[in-house]
mmCIF file of C-alpha atoms in Angstrom:
data_model
loop_
_atom_site.group_PDB
_atom_site.id
_atom_site.type_symbol
_atom_site.label_atom_id
_atom_site.label_comp_id
_atom_site.label_asym_id
_atom_site.label_seq_id
_atom_site.Cartn_x
_atom_site.Cartn_y
_atom_site.Cartn_z
ATOM 1 C CA ARG A 1 -16.359 -173.823 -7.596
ATOM 2 C CA ASN A 2 -16.010 -171.851 -10.831
ATOM 3 C CA ILE A 3 -19.454 -170.452 -11.642
ATOM 4 C CA MET A 4 -19.351 -168.201 -14.663
ATOM 5 C CA ILE A 5 -21.897 -166.283 -16.719
ATOM 6 C CA LEU A 6 -21.056 -165.511 -20.360
ATOM 7 C CA PHE A 7 -22.628 -162.399 -21.857
ATOM 8 C CA GLY A 8 -22.395 -161.024 -25.359
ATOM 9 C CA PRO A 9 -24.769 -159.584 -27.953
ATOM 10 C CA PRO A 10 -25.729 -161.705 -30.981
ATOM 11 C CA GLY A 11 -22.663 -161.988 -33.228
ATOM 12 C CA SER A 12 -20.107 -161.248 -30.493
ATOM 13 C CA GLY A 13 -18.483 -164.687 -30.768
ATOM 14 C CA LYS A 14 -19.992 -166.565 -27.839
ATOM 15 C CA GLY A 15 -20.385 -169.624 -30.081
ATOM 16 C CA THR A 16 -16.672 -169.474 -30.916
ATOM 17 C CA HIS A 17 -15.269 -168.746 -27.462
ATOM 18 C CA GLY A 18 -17.759 -170.652 -25.267
ATOM 19 C CA PRO A 19 -16.306 -174.116 -26.088
ATOM 20 C CA LYS A 20 -12.743 -172.811 -25.512
ATOM 21 C CA ILE A 21 -13.729 -171.456 -22.081
ATOM 22 C CA GLU A 22 -15.336 -174.822 -21.315
ATOM 23 C CA GLU A 23 -12.032 -176.506 -22.160
ATOM 24 C CA ILE A 24 -9.889 -174.113 -20.082
ATOM 25 C CA LEU A 25 -12.088 -174.339 -16.984
ATOM 26 C CA ASP A 26 -12.953 -178.025 -17.509
ATOM 27 C CA THR A 27 -16.582 -177.219 -16.698
ATOM 28 C CA PRO A 28 -19.706 -177.630 -18.869
ATOM 29 C CA GLN A 29 -21.435 -174.765 -20.641
ATOM 30 C CA LEU A 30 -25.124 -174.932 -19.783
ATOM 31 C CA SER A 31 -27.750 -173.595 -22.155
ATOM 32 C CA THR A 32 -31.170 -173.007 -20.620
ATOM 33 C CA GLY A 33 -32.863 -174.223 -23.817
ATOM 34 C CA ASP A 34 -30.971 -177.549 -23.746
ATOM 35 C CA MET A 35 -31.591 -177.994 -19.993
ATOM 36 C CA LEU A 36 -35.299 -177.280 -20.439
ATOM 37 C CA ARG A 37 -35.640 -179.864 -23.227
ATOM 38 C CA ALA A 38 -33.670 -182.441 -21.202
ATOM 39 C CA ALA A 39 -35.804 -181.867 -18.068
ATOM 40 C CA VAL A 40 -39.023 -182.215 -20.096
ATOM 41 C CA SER A 41 -37.878 -185.455 -21.763
ATOM 42 C CA ALA A 42 -36.592 -186.865 -18.434
ATOM 43 C CA LYS A 43 -40.003 -186.005 -16.890
ATOM 44 C CA THR A 44 -38.425 -184.517 -13.755
ATOM 45 C CA GLU A 45 -40.741 -182.692 -11.364
ATOM 46 C CA VAL A 46 -39.638 -179.290 -12.711
ATOM 47 C CA GLY A 47 -39.640 -180.649 -16.274
ATOM 48 C CA LEU A 48 -43.290 -181.701 -15.967
ATOM 49 C CA LYS A 49 -44.202 -178.232 -14.663
ATOM 50 C CA ALA A 50 -42.391 -176.631 -17.606
ATOM 51 C CA GLU A 51 -44.104 -178.972 -20.086
ATOM 52 C CA SER A 52 -47.599 -178.129 -18.844
ATOM 53 C CA VAL A 53 -46.859 -174.376 -19.103
ATOM 54 C CA MET A 54 -45.478 -174.737 -22.643
ATOM 55 C CA LYS A 55 -48.392 -176.919 -23.769
ATOM 56 C CA ALA A 56 -50.756 -174.186 -22.588
ATOM 57 C CA GLY A 57 -48.762 -171.704 -24.708
ATOM 58 C CA GLY A 58 -47.341 -169.883 -21.692
ATOM 59 C CA LEU A 59 -43.834 -168.660 -20.917
ATOM 60 C CA VAL A 60 -41.814 -170.755 -18.489
ATOM 61 C CA SER A 61 -41.404 -168.770 -15.259
ATOM 62 C CA ASP A 62 -38.063 -167.725 -13.766
ATOM 63 C CA GLU A 63 -38.834 -170.008 -10.817
ATOM 64 C CA ILE A 64 -39.104 -173.057 -13.107
ATOM 65 C CA VAL A 65 -35.913 -172.181 -15.029
ATOM 66 C CA VAL A 66 -33.964 -171.664 -11.791
ATOM 67 C CA GLY A 67 -35.346 -175.025 -10.569
ATOM 68 C CA ILE A 68 -34.081 -176.716 -13.747
ATOM 69 C CA ILE A 69 -30.628 -175.153 -13.238
ATOM 70 C CA ARG A 70 -30.655 -176.270 -9.579
ATOM 71 C CA ASP A 71 -31.293 -179.892 -10.648
ATOM 72 C CA ARG A 72 -28.719 -179.814 -13.458
ATOM 73 C CA ILE A 73 -25.831 -178.430 -11.366
ATOM 74 C CA LYS A 74 -26.139 -181.319 -8.908
ATOM 75 C CA GLU A 75 -24.794 -183.645 -11.604
ATOM 76 C CA GLU A 76 -21.221 -184.922 -11.423
ATOM 77 C CA ASP A 77 -19.886 -182.875 -14.373
ATOM 78 C CA CYS A 78 -20.767 -179.626 -12.546
ATOM 79 C CA LYS A 79 -18.757 -180.562 -9.456
ATOM 80 C CA LEU A 80 -15.981 -178.066 -10.303
ATOM 81 C CA GLY A 81 -18.430 -175.469 -11.611
ATOM 82 C CA PHE A 82 -20.308 -174.531 -14.774
ATOM 83 C CA ILE A 83 -20.796 -171.781 -17.346
ATOM 84 C CA LEU A 84 -24.222 -170.234 -17.940
ATOM 85 C CA ASP A 85 -25.032 -168.884 -21.388
ATOM 86 C CA GLY A 86 -28.378 -167.232 -22.154
ATOM 87 C CA PHE A 87 -29.343 -166.853 -18.502
ATOM 88 C CA PRO A 88 -29.912 -164.609 -16.609
ATOM 89 C CA ARG A 89 -31.526 -162.258 -19.121
ATOM 90 C CA THR A 90 -33.084 -159.880 -16.581
ATOM 91 C CA LEU A 91 -32.074 -158.422 -13.217
ATOM 92 C CA ALA A 92 -34.902 -160.381 -11.543
ATOM 93 C CA GLN A 93 -33.473 -163.634 -12.979
ATOM 94 C CA ALA A 94 -29.978 -162.697 -11.758
ATOM 95 C CA LYS A 95 -31.305 -162.159 -8.243
ATOM 96 C CA ALA A 96 -33.266 -165.454 -8.336
ATOM 97 C CA LEU A 97 -30.110 -167.253 -9.533
ATOM 98 C CA ASP A 98 -28.038 -165.664 -6.728
ATOM 99 C CA ALA A 99 -30.595 -166.720 -4.110
ATOM 100 C CA MET A 100 -30.662 -170.328 -5.387
ATOM 101 C CA LEU A 101 -26.843 -170.561 -5.486
ATOM 102 C CA CYS A 102 -26.640 -169.091 -1.991
ATOM 103 C CA GLU A 103 -28.921 -171.897 -0.725
ATOM 104 C CA GLU A 104 -26.516 -174.363 -2.355
ATOM 105 C CA GLY A 105 -23.561 -172.684 -0.616
ATOM 106 C CA ALA A 106 -22.219 -171.211 -3.852
ATOM 107 C CA CYS A 107 -22.181 -167.925 -5.800
ATOM 108 C CA VAL A 108 -21.334 -166.550 -9.252
ATOM 109 C CA THR A 109 -17.538 -166.180 -9.321
ATOM 110 C CA LYS A 110 -16.987 -164.529 -12.705
ATOM 111 C CA VAL A 111 -18.969 -162.695 -15.375
ATOM 112 C CA LEU A 112 -17.413 -162.362 -18.850
ATOM 113 C CA ALA A 113 -18.938 -159.786 -21.192
ATOM 114 C CA LEU A 114 -17.886 -159.864 -24.862
ATOM 115 C CA GLU A 115 -18.258 -156.332 -26.247
ATOM 116 C CA VAL A 116 -18.569 -155.353 -29.907
ATOM 117 C CA PRO A 117 -19.912 -152.065 -31.400
ATOM 118 C CA ASP A 118 -23.436 -152.424 -32.826
ATOM 119 C CA SER A 119 -22.304 -151.289 -36.307
ATOM 120 C CA VAL A 120 -19.779 -154.158 -36.482
ATOM 121 C CA LEU A 121 -22.378 -156.686 -35.301
ATOM 122 C CA GLU A 122 -24.644 -155.854 -38.252
ATOM 123 C CA GLU A 123 -21.953 -156.890 -40.746
ATOM 124 C CA ARG A 124 -21.172 -160.044 -38.744
ATOM 125 C CA ILE A 125 -24.781 -161.140 -38.260
ATOM 126 C CA CYS A 126 -26.240 -160.347 -41.660
ATOM 127 C CA GLY A 127 -23.508 -162.328 -43.424
ATOM 128 C CA ARG A 128 -23.988 -165.404 -41.265
ATOM 129 C CA TRP A 129 -25.120 -168.761 -42.696
ATOM 130 C CA ILE A 130 -25.471 -171.932 -40.647
ATOM 131 C CA HIS A 131 -25.607 -175.688 -41.138
ATOM 132 C CA LYS A 132 -28.648 -176.548 -39.091
ATOM 133 C CA LYS A 133 -27.801 -180.142 -38.119
ATOM 134 C CA SER A 134 -24.261 -179.542 -36.847
ATOM 135 C CA GLY A 135 -24.505 -175.866 -35.830
ATOM 136 C CA ARG A 136 -21.453 -175.077 -38.018
ATOM 137 C CA SER A 137 -21.390 -171.384 -38.794
ATOM 138 C CA TYR A 138 -20.124 -169.662 -41.947
ATOM 139 C CA HIS A 139 -19.822 -166.020 -42.992
ATOM 140 C CA VAL A 140 -19.871 -164.622 -46.513
ATOM 141 C CA LYS A 141 -16.912 -162.318 -45.734
ATOM 142 C CA PHE A 142 -14.979 -163.869 -42.850
ATOM 143 C CA ALA A 143 -15.464 -167.637 -43.258
ATOM 144 C CA PRO A 144 -17.251 -168.499 -46.529
ATOM 145 C CA PRO A 145 -18.069 -172.092 -47.469
ATOM 146 C CA LYS A 146 -15.827 -173.469 -50.249
ATOM 147 C CA SER A 147 -18.840 -173.762 -52.559
ATOM 148 C CA MET A 148 -19.912 -170.086 -52.380
ATOM 149 C CA ALA A 149 -20.499 -168.253 -55.668
ATOM 150 C CA LEU A 150 -21.444 -164.559 -55.938
ATOM 151 C CA ASP A 151 -23.957 -162.880 -58.242
ATOM 152 C CA GLY A 152 -23.345 -159.698 -60.264
ATOM 153 C CA ASP A 153 -23.917 -157.518 -57.157
ATOM 154 C CA GLY A 154 -21.361 -159.441 -55.132
ATOM 155 C CA LYS A 155 -24.034 -161.154 -53.059
ATOM 156 C CA PRO A 156 -23.901 -164.900 -52.387
ATOM 157 C CA ILE A 157 -26.119 -167.140 -54.547
ATOM 158 C CA SER A 158 -28.116 -169.099 -51.972
ATOM 159 C CA GLU A 159 -28.110 -172.354 -54.005
ATOM 160 C CA THR A 160 -24.278 -172.379 -53.798
ATOM 161 C CA MET A 161 -24.166 -172.065 -49.988
ATOM 162 C CA LYS A 162 -23.276 -175.636 -48.924
ATOM 163 C CA ASP A 163 -21.704 -177.104 -45.799
ATOM 164 C CA ASP A 164 -17.994 -177.923 -46.351
ATOM 165 C CA VAL A 165 -18.273 -181.245 -44.504
ATOM 166 C CA THR A 166 -21.582 -182.742 -45.674
ATOM 167 C CA GLY A 167 -22.374 -180.730 -48.813
ATOM 168 C CA GLU A 168 -25.839 -180.046 -47.383
ATOM 169 C CA SER A 169 -27.536 -176.677 -47.870
ATOM 170 C CA LEU A 170 -26.855 -173.840 -45.437
ATOM 171 C CA MET A 171 -29.566 -171.523 -44.113
ATOM 172 C CA GLN A 172 -29.881 -168.028 -42.692
ATOM 173 C CA ARG A 173 -31.799 -167.513 -39.451
ATOM 174 C CA ALA A 174 -34.947 -165.448 -39.813
ATOM 175 C CA ASP A 175 -33.725 -163.012 -37.167
ATOM 176 C CA ASP A 176 -30.299 -162.535 -38.797
ATOM 177 C CA THR A 177 -31.571 -159.461 -40.668
ATOM 178 C CA ALA A 178 -30.673 -155.797 -40.099
ATOM 179 C CA GLU A 179 -34.237 -154.962 -38.933
ATOM 180 C CA ALA A 180 -34.454 -157.866 -36.499
ATOM 181 C CA LEU A 181 -30.942 -157.146 -35.230
ATOM 182 C CA VAL A 182 -31.848 -153.597 -34.142
ATOM 183 C CA LYS A 183 -34.635 -155.000 -31.926
ATOM 184 C CA ARG A 184 -32.431 -157.799 -30.584
ATOM 185 C CA LEU A 185 -29.646 -155.354 -29.686
ATOM 186 C CA ASP A 186 -32.056 -152.897 -28.026
ATOM 187 C CA GLY A 187 -33.372 -155.775 -25.924
ATOM 188 C CA TYR A 188 -29.873 -157.041 -25.142
ATOM 189 C CA HIS A 189 -28.565 -153.644 -23.992
ATOM 190 C CA SER A 190 -31.620 -152.728 -21.905
ATOM 191 C CA GLU A 191 -31.664 -156.123 -20.166
ATOM 192 C CA THR A 192 -27.943 -156.800 -19.825
ATOM 193 C CA VAL A 193 -26.612 -153.459 -18.568
ATOM 194 C CA PRO A 194 -28.511 -153.710 -15.217
ATOM 195 C CA ILE A 195 -27.238 -157.295 -14.743
ATOM 196 C CA LEU A 196 -23.621 -156.247 -15.370
ATOM 197 C CA ASP A 197 -24.077 -153.341 -12.931
ATOM 198 C CA HIS A 198 -25.456 -155.803 -10.363
ATOM 199 C CA TYR A 199 -22.390 -158.060 -10.597
ATOM 200 C CA SER A 200 -19.888 -155.188 -11.058
ATOM 201 C CA SER A 201 -20.470 -154.165 -7.444
ATOM 202 C CA LYS A 202 -19.074 -157.601 -6.497
ATOM 203 C CA GLY A 203 -15.922 -156.987 -8.553
ATOM 204 C CA ILE A 204 -16.361 -160.096 -10.723
ATOM 205 C CA VAL A 205 -17.161 -158.599 -14.155
ATOM 206 C CA ARG A 206 -14.507 -158.788 -16.886
ATOM 207 C CA LYS A 207 -15.243 -156.922 -20.126
ATOM 208 C CA ILE A 208 -13.534 -158.273 -23.250
ATOM 209 C CA ASP A 209 -13.006 -156.301 -26.478
ATOM 210 C CA ALA A 210 -14.400 -158.852 -28.926
ATOM 211 C CA ASN A 211 -13.950 -156.490 -31.898
ATOM 212 C CA GLN A 212 -10.551 -157.965 -32.805
ATOM 213 C CA LYS A 213 -9.255 -161.149 -34.426
ATOM 214 C CA PRO A 214 -10.603 -164.336 -32.759
ATOM 215 C CA SER A 215 -7.038 -165.298 -31.738
ATOM 216 C CA ALA A 216 -6.588 -161.949 -29.926
ATOM 217 C CA VAL A 217 -9.997 -162.326 -28.239
ATOM 218 C CA SER A 218 -8.969 -165.834 -27.115
ATOM 219 C CA ILE A 219 -5.817 -164.444 -25.476
ATOM 220 C CA ASP A 220 -7.840 -161.777 -23.629
ATOM 221 C CA VAL A 221 -10.441 -164.363 -22.551
ATOM 222 C CA GLN A 222 -7.715 -166.659 -21.185
ATOM 223 C CA ALA A 223 -6.113 -163.757 -19.303
ATOM 224 C CA ALA A 224 -9.498 -162.815 -17.790
ATOM 225 C CA LEU A 225 -10.133 -166.416 -16.720
ATOM 226 C CA LEU A 226 -6.745 -166.757 -15.059
ATOM 227 C CA ARG A 227 -6.964 -163.415 -13.264
ATOM 228 C CA GLN A 228 -8.514 -163.779 -9.846
ATOM 229 C CA LYS A 229 -10.661 -161.115 -8.186
#
């Protein structure tokens, strides 16, 4: 069973490469946010627990999240494996995940870490605009919408930022600012490094230089997926 964890700081290209990895491995990419919402709407035992915590304004515990993953990976589409994105975020979560998988007779078989220097991420993130409904992502420098017009300072005029497909307005996420990015990256590095160290001892971590053209990153990702331990 191919059980993979995908790591990468904001702006490293997980949104671009995740679906391609899904295709190559023929396994679903599981987002904890999506699984949580699905469990709550399906009113599963763990979903009901999560709902009561969220209604009370609390944070859903690692135990609940691991329980939601346990339920989800029993479904038919996870028979050959699955890809986790956005979990684990802490060493404690990684250990809880390992323990749950061990009970199911499985284990994490590969960890892919997309690596990009922080200075490059700032340019990538702060130029990002998204179409909220579809999740389509644009970038003022690397992938601008056809409608984009610039002001006298060379900055995009927000009224001209429209989705190529629907013509609807694009938006920038509130945390796609330089100030917010510094905090997000600090958090990412302090939380992720111990997790990568934890799995490195098992010889399953593959680090990918994601500071190159997407096509080159894709080739490296494919090579890492095909290479066994």
